[in-house]
CSV table of N, CA and C in Angstrom, one decimal:
chain,number,residue,atom,x,y,z
A,81,MET,N,15.1,34.4,-15.9
A,81,MET,CA,15.1,33.0,-15.9
A,81,MET,C,14.4,32.5,-14.6
A,82,SER,N,13.5,31.5,-14.8
A,82,SER,CA,12.7,31.0,-13.7
A,82,SER,C,13.5,30.0,-12.9
A,83,GLN,N,13.2,29.9,-11.7
A,83,GLN,CA,13.9,28.9,-10.8
A,83,GLN,C,13.2,27.5,-11.0
A,84,LEU,N,13.9,26.5,-11.3
A,84,LEU,CA,13.3,25.1,-11.3
A,84,LEU,C,13.0,24.6,-9.9
A,85,LYS,N,11.8,24.0,-9.8
A,85,LYS,CA,11.5,23.4,-8.5
A,85,LYS,C,12.3,22.0,-8.4
A,86,PRO,N,12.8,21.7,-7.2
A,86,PRO,CA,13.5,20.5,-7.1
A,86,PRO,C,12.6,19.2,-7.2
A,87,VAL,N,11.3,19.4,-6.9
A,87,VAL,CA,10.3,18.3,-7.0
A,87,VAL,C,9.3,18.8,-8.0
A,88,PRO,N,9.1,18.1,-9.1
A,88,PRO,CA,8.1,18.5,-10.0
A,88,PRO,C,6.7,18.6,-9.4
A,89,ASP,N,5.8,19.4,-10.0
A,89,ASP,CA,4.4,19.5,-9.6
A,89,ASP,C,3.8,18.1,-9.7
A,90,GLY,N,3.0,17.7,-8.7
A,90,GLY,CA,2.3,16.4,-8.8
A,90,GLY,C,3.1,15.3,-8.2
A,91,TYR,N,4.3,15.5,-7.8
A,91,TYR,CA,5.1,14.5,-7.2
A,91,TYR,C,5.5,14.9,-5.7
A,92,HIS,N,6.0,13.9,-5.0
A,92,HIS,CA,6.4,14.2,-3.6
A,92,HIS,C,7.9,13.8,-3.5
A,93,THR,N,8.5,14.2,-2.4
A,93,THR,CA,9.9,13.9,-2.2
A,93,THR,C,10.2,12.4,-2.3
A,94,VAL,N,9.4,11.6,-1.8
A,94,VAL,CA,9.6,10.1,-1.9
A,94,VAL,C,8.5,9.6,-2.9
A,95,THR,N,9.0,8.9,-3.9
A,95,THR,CA,8.1,8.2,-4.9
A,95,THR,C,8.5,6.8,-5.0
A,96,PRO,N,7.6,5.9,-4.7
A,96,PRO,CA,7.9,4.4,-4.7
A,96,PRO,C,7.9,3.9,-6.1
A,97,TRP,N,8.7,2.8,-6.3
A,97,TRP,CA,8.7,2.0,-7.5
A,97,TRP,C,8.2,0.6,-7.2
A,98,ILE,N,7.4,0.1,-8.1
A,98,ILE,CA,7.0,-1.3,-8.0
A,98,ILE,C,7.6,-2.0,-9.2
A,99,LEU,N,8.4,-3.0,-8.9
A,99,LEU,CA,9.0,-3.8,-10.0
A,99,LEU,C,8.3,-5.1,-10.1
A,100,GLY,N,7.9,-5.6,-11.3
A,100,GLY,CA,7.2,-6.8,-11.4
A,100,GLY,C,7.2,-7.4,-12.8
A,101,GLN,N,6.4,-8.4,-13.0
A,101,GLN,CA,6.4,-9.2,-14.2
A,101,GLN,C,5.1,-9.0,-15.0
A,102,ASP,N,4.1,-8.3,-14.4
A,102,ASP,CA,2.9,-8.0,-15.1
A,102,ASP,C,2.4,-6.6,-14.7
A,103,THR,N,3.1,-5.6,-15.1
A,103,THR,CA,2.8,-4.2,-14.8
A,103,THR,C,1.4,-3.8,-15.3
A,104,ALA,N,1.1,-4.3,-16.5
A,104,ALA,CA,-0.3,-3.9,-17.0
A,104,ALA,C,-1.4,-4.5,-16.1
A,105,GLY,N,-1.2,-5.7,-15.6
A,105,GLY,CA,-2.2,-6.3,-14.7
A,105,GLY,C,-2.2,-5.6,-13.4
A,106,LEU,N,-1.0,-5.2,-12.9
A,106,LEU,CA,-0.9,-4.4,-11.7
A,106,LEU,C,-1.7,-3.1,-11.8
A,107,ILE,N,-1.5,-2.4,-12.9
A,107,ILE,CA,-2.2,-1.1,-13.2
A,107,ILE,C,-3.7,-1.3,-13.1
A,108,ASP,N,-4.2,-2.4,-13.7
A,108,ASP,CA,-5.6,-2.7,-13.7
A,108,ASP,C,-6.1,-2.9,-12.3
A,109,PHE,N,-5.3,-3.6,-11.4
A,109,PHE,CA,-5.7,-3.8,-10.0
A,109,PHE,C,-5.7,-2.5,-9.3
A,110,LEU,N,-4.7,-1.7,-9.5
A,110,LEU,CA,-4.6,-0.4,-8.8
A,110,LEU,C,-5.7,0.5,-9.2
A,111,THR,N,-6.1,0.5,-10.5
A,111,THR,CA,-7.2,1.4,-10.9
A,111,THR,C,-8.6,0.9,-10.3
A,112,THR,N,-8.7,-0.4,-10.3
A,112,THR,CA,-10.0,-1.0,-9.7
A,112,THR,C,-10.1,-0.8,-8.2
A,113,VAL,N,-9.0,-1.1,-7.5
A,113,VAL,CA,-9.1,-1.1,-6.0
A,113,VAL,C,-8.9,0.3,-5.4
A,114,PHE,N,-7.9,1.1,-5.9
A,114,PHE,CA,-7.6,2.3,-5.3
A,114,PHE,C,-8.0,3.5,-6.1
A,115,ASP,N,-8.7,3.3,-7.2
A,115,ASP,CA,-9.1,4.5,-8.0
A,115,ASP,C,-7.9,5.2,-8.6
A,116,ALA,N,-6.8,4.4,-8.8
A,116,ALA,CA,-5.6,5.0,-9.4
A,116,ALA,C,-5.9,5.5,-10.8
A,117,VAL,N,-5.1,6.5,-11.2
A,117,VAL,CA,-5.2,7.1,-12.5
A,117,VAL,C,-4.0,6.7,-13.3
A,118,ASP,N,-4.1,6.1,-14.4
A,118,ASP,CA,-3.0,5.7,-15.2
A,118,ASP,C,-2.5,6.9,-15.9
A,119,LEU,N,-1.3,7.3,-15.6
A,119,LEU,CA,-0.7,8.5,-16.1
A,119,LEU,C,0.1,8.3,-17.4
A,120,GLY,N,0.3,7.0,-17.7
A,120,GLY,CA,1.0,6.7,-19.0
A,120,GLY,C,2.0,5.6,-18.8
A,121,ARG,N,2.3,5.0,-19.9
A,121,ARG,CA,3.3,3.9,-19.9
A,121,ARG,C,4.1,3.9,-21.2
A,122,MET,N,5.3,3.4,-21.1
A,122,MET,CA,6.1,3.2,-22.3
A,122,MET,C,6.4,1.7,-22.4
A,123,THR,N,6.3,1.2,-23.6
A,123,THR,CA,6.5,-0.2,-23.8
A,123,THR,C,7.7,-0.4,-24.8
A,124,ASP,N,8.3,-1.6,-24.7
A,124,ASP,CA,9.4,-1.9,-25.6
A,124,ASP,C,8.8,-2.7,-26.8
A,125,GLU,N,9.7,-3.1,-27.7
A,125,GLU,CA,9.2,-3.8,-28.9
A,125,GLU,C,8.5,-5.1,-28.6
A,126,GLU,N,8.8,-5.7,-27.5
A,126,GLU,CA,8.1,-6.9,-27.1
A,126,GLU,C,6.8,-6.7,-26.3
A,127,GLY,N,6.5,-5.5,-26.0
A,127,GLY,CA,5.2,-5.2,-25.3
A,127,GLY,C,5.4,-5.1,-23.8
A,128,ARG,N,6.7,-5.2,-23.3
A,128,ARG,CA,6.9,-5.1,-21.9
A,128,ARG,C,6.9,-3.6,-21.5
A,129,ILE,N,6.4,-3.3,-20.3
A,129,ILE,CA,6.4,-1.9,-19.9
A,129,ILE,C,7.7,-1.6,-19.3
A,130,GLY,N,8.4,-0.6,-19.9
A,130,GLY,CA,9.7,-0.1,-19.4
A,130,GLY,C,9.5,1.0,-18.4
A,131,HIS,N,8.4,1.7,-18.4
A,131,HIS,CA,8.1,2.7,-17.4
A,131,HIS,C,6.6,3.0,-17.4
A,132,ALA,N,6.0,3.1,-16.3
A,132,ALA,CA,4.6,3.5,-16.1
A,132,ALA,C,4.5,4.3,-14.8
A,133,GLU,N,3.4,5.1,-14.8
A,133,GLU,CA,3.1,5.9,-13.6
A,133,GLU,C,1.6,5.9,-13.4
A,134,VAL,N,1.2,5.7,-12.1
A,134,VAL,CA,-0.2,5.9,-11.8
A,134,VAL,C,-0.2,6.9,-10.6
A,135,ARG,N,-1.3,7.6,-10.5
A,135,ARG,CA,-1.5,8.4,-9.3
A,135,ARG,C,-2.6,7.8,-8.4
A,136,ILE,N,-2.2,7.6,-7.2
A,136,ILE,CA,-3.2,7.1,-6.2
A,136,ILE,C,-3.3,8.2,-5.2
A,137,GLY,N,-4.5,8.7,-5.1
A,137,GLY,CA,-4.7,9.9,-4.2
A,137,GLY,C,-3.9,11.0,-4.7
A,138,ASP,N,-3.0,11.5,-3.8
A,138,ASP,CA,-2.1,12.6,-4.2
A,138,ASP,C,-0.7,12.2,-4.5
A,139,SER,N,-0.5,10.9,-4.6
A,139,SER,CA,0.9,10.4,-4.8
A,139,SER,C,1.0,9.6,-6.1
A,140,VAL,N,2.2,9.7,-6.7
A,140,VAL,CA,2.6,9.0,-7.9
A,140,VAL,C,3.3,7.7,-7.5
A,141,VAL,N,3.0,6.6,-8.2
A,141,VAL,CA,3.7,5.3,-8.0
A,141,VAL,C,4.3,5.0,-9.4
A,142,LEU,N,5.6,4.7,-9.5
A,142,LEU,CA,6.2,4.3,-10.7
A,142,LEU,C,6.3,2.8,-10.7
A,143,MET,N,6.4,2.2,-11.9
A,143,MET,CA,6.5,0.8,-12.0
A,143,MET,C,7.0,0.4,-13.4
A,144,PHE,N,7.6,-0.8,-13.5
A,144,PHE,CA,8.0,-1.4,-14.8
A,144,PHE,C,8.2,-2.9,-14.7
A,145,ASP,N,8.2,-3.5,-15.8
A,145,ASP,CA,8.3,-5.0,-15.9
A,145,ASP,C,9.8,-5.3,-15.8
A,146,VAL,N,10.1,-6.4,-15.0
A,146,VAL,CA,11.5,-6.9,-15.0
A,146,VAL,C,11.3,-8.4,-15.0
A,147,PRO,N,11.1,-9.0,-16.1
A,147,PRO,CA,10.8,-10.5,-16.2
A,147,PRO,C,11.9,-11.4,-15.7
A,148,ASP,N,13.1,-11.0,-15.7
A,148,ASP,CA,14.2,-11.9,-15.3
A,148,ASP,C,14.6,-11.7,-13.8
A,149,TRP,N,14.0,-10.8,-13.1
A,149,TRP,CA,14.3,-10.6,-11.7
A,149,TRP,C,13.5,-11.6,-10.8
A,150,PRO,N,14.0,-11.9,-9.6
A,150,PRO,CA,13.2,-12.6,-8.7
A,150,PRO,C,12.1,-11.7,-8.1
A,151,PRO,N,11.1,-12.3,-7.5
A,151,PRO,CA,10.0,-11.4,-7.0
A,151,PRO,C,10.6,-10.4,-6.0
A,152,THR,N,10.2,-9.1,-6.2
A,152,THR,CA,10.6,-8.0,-5.3
A,152,THR,C,9.4,-7.3,-4.9
A,153,PRO,N,8.6,-7.8,-3.9
A,153,PRO,CA,7.4,-7.2,-3.5
A,153,PRO,C,7.6,-5.8,-2.9
A,154,ALA,N,6.6,-4.9,-3.3
A,154,ALA,CA,6.6,-3.6,-2.7
A,154,ALA,C,5.7,-3.7,-1.4
A,155,PHE,N,6.0,-2.8,-0.5
A,155,PHE,CA,5.2,-2.7,0.7
A,155,PHE,C,4.8,-1.2,0.8
A,156,LEU,N,3.5,-0.9,0.5
A,156,LEU,CA,3.0,0.4,0.5
A,156,LEU,C,1.9,0.7,1.6
A,157,ARG,N,2.0,1.8,2.2
A,157,ARG,CA,1.0,2.3,3.2
A,157,ARG,C,0.1,3.3,2.5
A,158,LEU,N,-1.2,3.1,2.5
A,158,LEU,CA,-2.1,4.1,1.9
A,158,LEU,C,-3.1,4.5,2.9
A,159,TYR,N,-3.3,5.8,3.1
A,159,TYR,CA,-4.4,6.3,3.9
A,159,TYR,C,-5.6,6.4,2.9
A,160,VAL,N,-6.8,5.8,3.4
A,160,VAL,CA,-8.0,5.8,2.6
A,160,VAL,C,-9.1,6.3,3.5
A,161,SER,N,-10.2,6.6,2.8
A,161,SER,CA,-11.4,7.2,3.6
A,161,SER,C,-12.3,6.1,4.1
A,162,ASP,N,-12.2,4.8,3.7
A,162,ASP,CA,-13.0,3.7,4.2
A,162,ASP,C,-12.2,2.4,4.0
A,163,VAL,N,-11.5,2.0,5.1
A,163,VAL,CA,-10.7,0.8,5.1
A,163,VAL,C,-11.5,-0.4,4.7
A,164,GLN,N,-12.7,-0.6,5.3
A,164,GLN,CA,-13.5,-1.8,5.0
A,164,GLN,C,-13.8,-1.9,3.5
A,165,ALA,N,-14.2,-0.8,2.9
A,165,ALA,CA,-14.6,-0.8,1.5
A,165,ALA,C,-13.4,-1.1,0.6
A,166,VAL,N,-12.3,-0.5,0.9
A,166,VAL,CA,-11.1,-0.7,0.0
A,166,VAL,C,-10.6,-2.1,0.2
A,167,HIS,N,-10.6,-2.6,1.5
A,167,HIS,CA,-10.2,-4.0,1.7
A,167,HIS,C,-11.0,-4.9,0.9
A,168,ASP,N,-12.3,-4.7,1.0
A,168,ASP,CA,-13.3,-5.6,0.3
A,168,ASP,C,-13.1,-5.5,-1.2
A,169,ARG,N,-12.8,-4.3,-1.8
A,169,ARG,CA,-12.6,-4.2,-3.2
A,169,ARG,C,-11.3,-4.9,-3.6
A,170,ALA,N,-10.3,-4.8,-2.8
A,170,ALA,CA,-9.0,-5.5,-3.1
A,170,ALA,C,-9.2,-7.0,-3.1
A,171,VAL,N,-9.9,-7.6,-2.2
A,171,VAL,CA,-10.2,-9.0,-2.2
A,171,VAL,C,-11.0,-9.4,-3.4
A,172,ALA,N,-12.1,-8.6,-3.7
A,172,ALA,CA,-12.9,-8.9,-4.8
A,172,ALA,C,-12.1,-8.8,-6.1
A,173,GLY,N,-11.1,-7.9,-6.1
A,173,GLY,CA,-10.3,-7.7,-7.3
A,173,GLY,C,-9.1,-8.7,-7.5
A,174,GLY,N,-9.1,-9.8,-6.6
A,174,GLY,CA,-8.1,-10.8,-6.8
A,174,GLY,C,-7.0,-10.7,-5.7
A,175,GLY,N,-7.1,-9.8,-4.8
A,175,GLY,CA,-6.1,-9.7,-3.7
A,175,GLY,C,-6.5,-10.7,-2.6
A,176,THR,N,-5.6,-10.7,-1.6
A,176,THR,CA,-5.7,-11.6,-0.5
A,176,THR,C,-5.7,-10.8,0.8
A,177,SER,N,-6.6,-11.0,1.7
A,177,SER,CA,-6.6,-10.4,3.0
A,177,SER,C,-5.5,-11.0,3.9
A,178,VAL,N,-4.7,-10.1,4.4
A,178,VAL,CA,-3.7,-10.5,5.4
A,178,VAL,C,-4.1,-10.1,6.8
A,179,THR,N,-4.7,-9.0,6.9
A,179,THR,CA,-5.3,-8.5,8.2
A,179,THR,C,-6.6,-7.9,8.0
A,180,GLU,N,-7.6,-8.3,8.6
A,180,GLU,CA,-9.0,-7.7,8.5
A,180,GLU,C,-8.9,-6.3,9.2
A,181,PRO,N,-9.8,-5.4,8.8
A,181,PRO,CA,-9.8,-4.1,9.4
A,181,PRO,C,-9.9,-4.2,10.9
A,182,THR,N,-9.0,-3.5,11.6
A,182,THR,CA,-8.8,-3.6,13.0
A,182,THR,C,-8.5,-2.2,13.6
A,183,HIS,N,-9.2,-1.9,14.7
A,183,HIS,CA,-9.0,-0.6,15.4
A,183,HIS,C,-7.8,-0.7,16.3
A,184,VAL,N,-6.8,0.1,16.1
A,184,VAL,CA,-5.5,0.1,16.8
A,184,VAL,C,-5.4,1.3,17.8
A,185,PHE,N,-4.5,1.1,18.8
A,185,PHE,CA,-4.5,2.0,19.9
A,185,PHE,C,-4.2,3.5,19.5
A,186,TRP,N,-3.5,3.7,18.4
A,186,TRP,CA,-3.1,5.1,18.1
A,186,TRP,C,-4.2,5.9,17.3
A,187,GLY,N,-5.4,5.2,17.1
A,187,GLY,CA,-6.5,5.9,16.5
A,187,GLY,C,-6.8,5.7,15.1
A,188,ASP,N,-6.1,4.7,14.5
A,188,ASP,CA,-6.3,4.3,13.1
A,188,ASP,C,-7.1,3.0,13.1
A,189,ARG,N,-7.8,2.8,12.0
A,189,ARG,CA,-8.3,1.4,11.6
A,189,ARG,C,-7.4,1.0,10.5
A,190,ILE,N,-6.9,-0.2,10.6
A,190,ILE,CA,-5.9,-0.7,9.6
A,190,ILE,C,-6.3,-2.1,9.1
A,191,ALA,N,-5.9,-2.3,7.9
A,191,ALA,CA,-6.0,-3.7,7.3
A,191,ALA,C,-4.8,-3.8,6.4
A,192,ARG,N,-4.5,-5.1,6.0
A,192,ARG,CA,-3.5,-5.3,5.0
A,192,ARG,C,-4.0,-6.3,4.0
A,193,VAL,N,-3.6,-6.1,2.8
A,193,VAL,CA,-4.0,-7.0,1.7
A,193,VAL,C,-2.8,-7.1,0.8
A,194,THR,N,-2.7,-8.2,0.1
A,194,THR,CA,-1.7,-8.4,-1.0
A,194,THR,C,-2.5,-8.4,-2.3
A,195,ASP,N,-1.8,-7.9,-3.3
A,195,ASP,CA,-2.4,-8.0,-4.7
A,195,ASP,C,-2.0,-9.3,-5.3
A,196,PRO,N,-2.5,-9.6,-6.5
A,196,PRO,CA,-2.2,-10.9,-7.1
A,196,PRO,C,-0.7,-11.1,-7.5
A,197,TYR,N,0.0,-10.0,-7.3
A,197,TYR,CA,1.5,-10.0,-7.8
A,197,TYR,C,2.4,-10.0,-6.6
A,198,GLY,N,1.9,-10.1,-5.3
A,198,GLY,CA,2.7,-10.3,-4.2
A,198,GLY,C,3.1,-9.0,-3.4
A,199,ASN,N,2.5,-7.8,-3.9
A,199,ASN,CA,2.8,-6.6,-3.2
A,199,ASN,C,1.8,-6.5,-2.0
A,200,LEU,N,2.3,-5.9,-0.9
A,200,LEU,CA,1.5,-5.7,0.3
A,200,LEU,C,1.1,-4.3,0.5
A,201,TYR,N,-0.2,-4.1,0.8
A,201,TYR,CA,-0.7,-2.7,1.1
A,201,TYR,C,-1.2,-2.6,2.5
A,202,TRP,N,-0.7,-1.7,3.3
A,202,TRP,CA,-1.2,-1.3,4.6
A,202,TRP,C,-2.3,-0.3,4.3
A,203,LEU,N,-3.5,-0.6,4.6
A,203,LEU,CA,-4.6,0.3,4.4
A,203,LEU,C,-4.9,1.0,5.7
A,204,MET,N,-4.9,2.3,5.8
A,204,MET,CA,-5.0,3.0,7.0
A,204,MET,C,-6.1,4.0,6.9
A,205,GLN,N,-6.9,4.2,8.0
A,205,GLN,CA,-7.9,5.2,8.0
A,205,GLN,C,-7.9,5.8,9.4
A,206,ARG,N,-7.7,7.1,9.5
A,206,ARG,CA,-7.7,7.8,10.8
A,206,ARG,C,-9.2,7.9,11.2
A,207,ILE,N,-9.5,7.3,12.4
A,207,ILE,CA,-10.9,7.3,12.9
A,207,ILE,C,-11.0,8.2,14.1
A,208,GLU,N,-9.9,8.5,14.8
A,208,GLU,CA,-10.0,9.4,16.0
A,208,GLU,C,-8.6,10.0,16.2
A,209,GLU,N,-8.5,11.1,16.9
A,209,GLU,CA,-7.3,11.7,17.3
A,209,GLU,C,-7.0,11.2,18.7
A,210,VAL,N,-5.8,10.7,19.0
A,210,VAL,CA,-5.5,10.1,20.3
A,210,VAL,C,-4.2,10.8,20.7
A,211,ASP,N,-4.2,11.4,21.9
A,211,ASP,CA,-3.0,12.0,22.4
A,211,ASP,C,-2.1,10.9,23.0
A,212,ASP,N,-0.8,11.3,23.3
A,212,ASP,CA,0.1,10.4,23.8
A,212,ASP,C,-0.3,9.7,25.1
A,213,ALA,N,-0.9,10.4,26.0
A,213,ALA,CA,-1.4,9.8,27.3
A,213,ALA,C,-2.4,8.8,27.1
A,214,GLU,N,-3.4,9.0,26.2
A,214,GLU,CA,-4.4,8.0,25.9
A,214,GLU,C,-3.8,6.8,25.1
A,215,ALA,N,-2.9,7.1,24.2
A,215,ALA,CA,-2.3,5.9,23.5
A,215,ALA,C,-1.5,5.1,24.5
A,216,THR,N,-0.8,5.7,25.5
A,216,THR,CA,-0.1,4.9,26.5
A,216,THR,C,-1.1,4.1,27.3
A,217,ARG,N,-2.2,4.7,27.7
A,217,ARG,CA,-3.2,4.0,28.5
A,217,ARG,C,-3.8,2.8,27.7
A,218,ARG,N,-4.0,3.0,26.5
A,218,ARG,CA,-4.6,2.0,25.6
A,218,ARG,C,-3.7,0.8,25.5
A,219,LEU,N,-2.4,1.0,25.7
A,219,LEU,CA,-1.5,-0.2,25.6
A,219,LEU,C,-1.8,-1.2,26.6
A,220,SER,N,-2.4,-0.9,27.7
A,220,SER,CA,-2.8,-1.8,28.7
A,220,SER,C,-4.2,-2.2,28.7
A,221,ASP,N,-5.0,-1.7,27.8
A,221,ASP,CA,-6.4,-2.0,27.6
A,221,ASP,C,-6.5,-3.4,26.9
A,222,PRO,N,-7.2,-4.4,27.5
A,222,PRO,CA,-7.2,-5.7,26.9
A,222,PRO,C,-7.7,-5.8,25.5
A,223,GLU,N,-8.7,-4.9,25.1
A,223,GLU,CA,-9.2,-5.0,23.7
A,223,GLU,C,-8.1,-4.5,22.8
A,224,PHE,N,-7.5,-3.4,23.1
A,224,PHE,CA,-6.4,-2.8,22.2
A,224,PHE,C,-5.2,-3.7,22.1
A,225,ARG,N,-4.9,-4.4,23.3
A,225,ARG,CA,-3.8,-5.3,23.3
A,225,ARG,C,-4.1,-6.5,22.4
A,226,LYS,N,-5.3,-7.0,22.5
A,226,LYS,CA,-5.7,-8.1,21.6
A,226,LYS,C,-5.7,-7.7,20.1
A,227,ASN,N,-6.1,-6.5,19.8
A,227,ASN,CA,-6.1,-6.0,18.4
A,227,ASN,C,-4.6,-5.9,17.9
A,228,LEU,N,-3.7,-5.4,18.8
A,228,LEU,CA,-2.3,-5.3,18.4
A,228,LEU,C,-1.7,-6.6,18.2
A,229,GLU,N,-2.0,-7.6,19.1
A,229,GLU,CA,-1.5,-8.9,19.0
A,229,GLU,C,-1.9,-9.6,17.6
A,230,TYR,N,-3.2,-9.3,17.3
A,230,TYR,CA,-3.7,-9.8,16.0
A,230,TYR,C,-2.9,-9.2,14.8
A,231,VAL,N,-2.8,-7.9,14.8
A,231,VAL,CA,-2.1,-7.2,13.7
A,231,VAL,C,-0.6,-7.7,13.7
A,232,GLN,N,0.1,-7.8,14.8
A,232,GLN,CA,1.5,-8.2,14.8
A,232,GLN,C,1.6,-9.7,14.5
A,233,GLY,N,0.6,-10.5,14.7
A,233,GLY,CA,0.6,-11.9,14.5
A,233,GLY,C,0.3,-12.3,13.0
A,234,THR,N,-0.1,-11.3,12.2
A,234,THR,CA,-0.4,-11.5,10.8
A,234,THR,C,0.6,-10.9,9.9
A,235,LEU,N,1.9,-10.9,10.4
A,235,LEU,CA,2.9,-10.4,9.6
A,235,LEU,C,3.0,-11.1,8.3
A,236,TYR,N,3.4,-10.5,7.2
A,236,TYR,CA,3.4,-11.0,5.9
A,236,TYR,C,4.8,-11.4,5.5
A,237,PHE,N,5.0,-12.6,4.9
A,237,PHE,CA,6.3,-13.0,4.4
A,237,PHE,C,6.0,-13.3,2.9
A,238,PRO,N,6.7,-12.5,2.0
A,238,PRO,CA,6.5,-12.7,0.6
A,238,PRO,C,6.9,-14.1,0.2
A,239,PRO,N,6.2,-14.6,-0.8
A,239,PRO,CA,6.6,-15.9,-1.4
A,239,PRO,C,8.0,-15.9,-2.0
A,240,THR,N,8.7,-17.0,-1.9
A,240,THR,CA,10.0,-17.2,-2.5
A,240,THR,C,9.9,-18.1,-3.7
A,241,ARG,N,10.8,-17.9,-4.6
A,241,ARG,CA,10.9,-18.8,-5.8
A,241,ARG,C,11.6,-20.1,-5.4
A,242,PRO,N,11.2,-21.2,-6.0
A,242,PRO,CA,11.9,-22.5,-5.6
A,242,PRO,C,13.3,-22.5,-6.2
């Protein structure tokens, strides 16, 4: 008898869910912007998606329609190979820029965008390796302080229903 793996192949220990009201539209956005692969969906008799999965990079994201729930935006962090290109694709695909691509003190270039459904994506790209001493030094560097103030000043607050 073979030993079952506690985590199935192709999944990770943590797998996010995105709950929304237009999962089909969200899947279209994710495939356009993040090159997500639609792994399948199950619909009910009214055409609502009761379960769907997409793969973005090496991770699976689950989602389904919940038309009677209030907005429950997801906040996802994605490492990408080109922050500027993905940011621009997201905006061209109907998303909104929250933070323009910015070089931060720990060695990443980051941006944030929302999709048309209110979910927030932290787009991250490692552009350099920074040790602890250099990261600490950069905290007092005026350019990195300005960049951090910009990133922290563009915090996102999801819309609320009236």
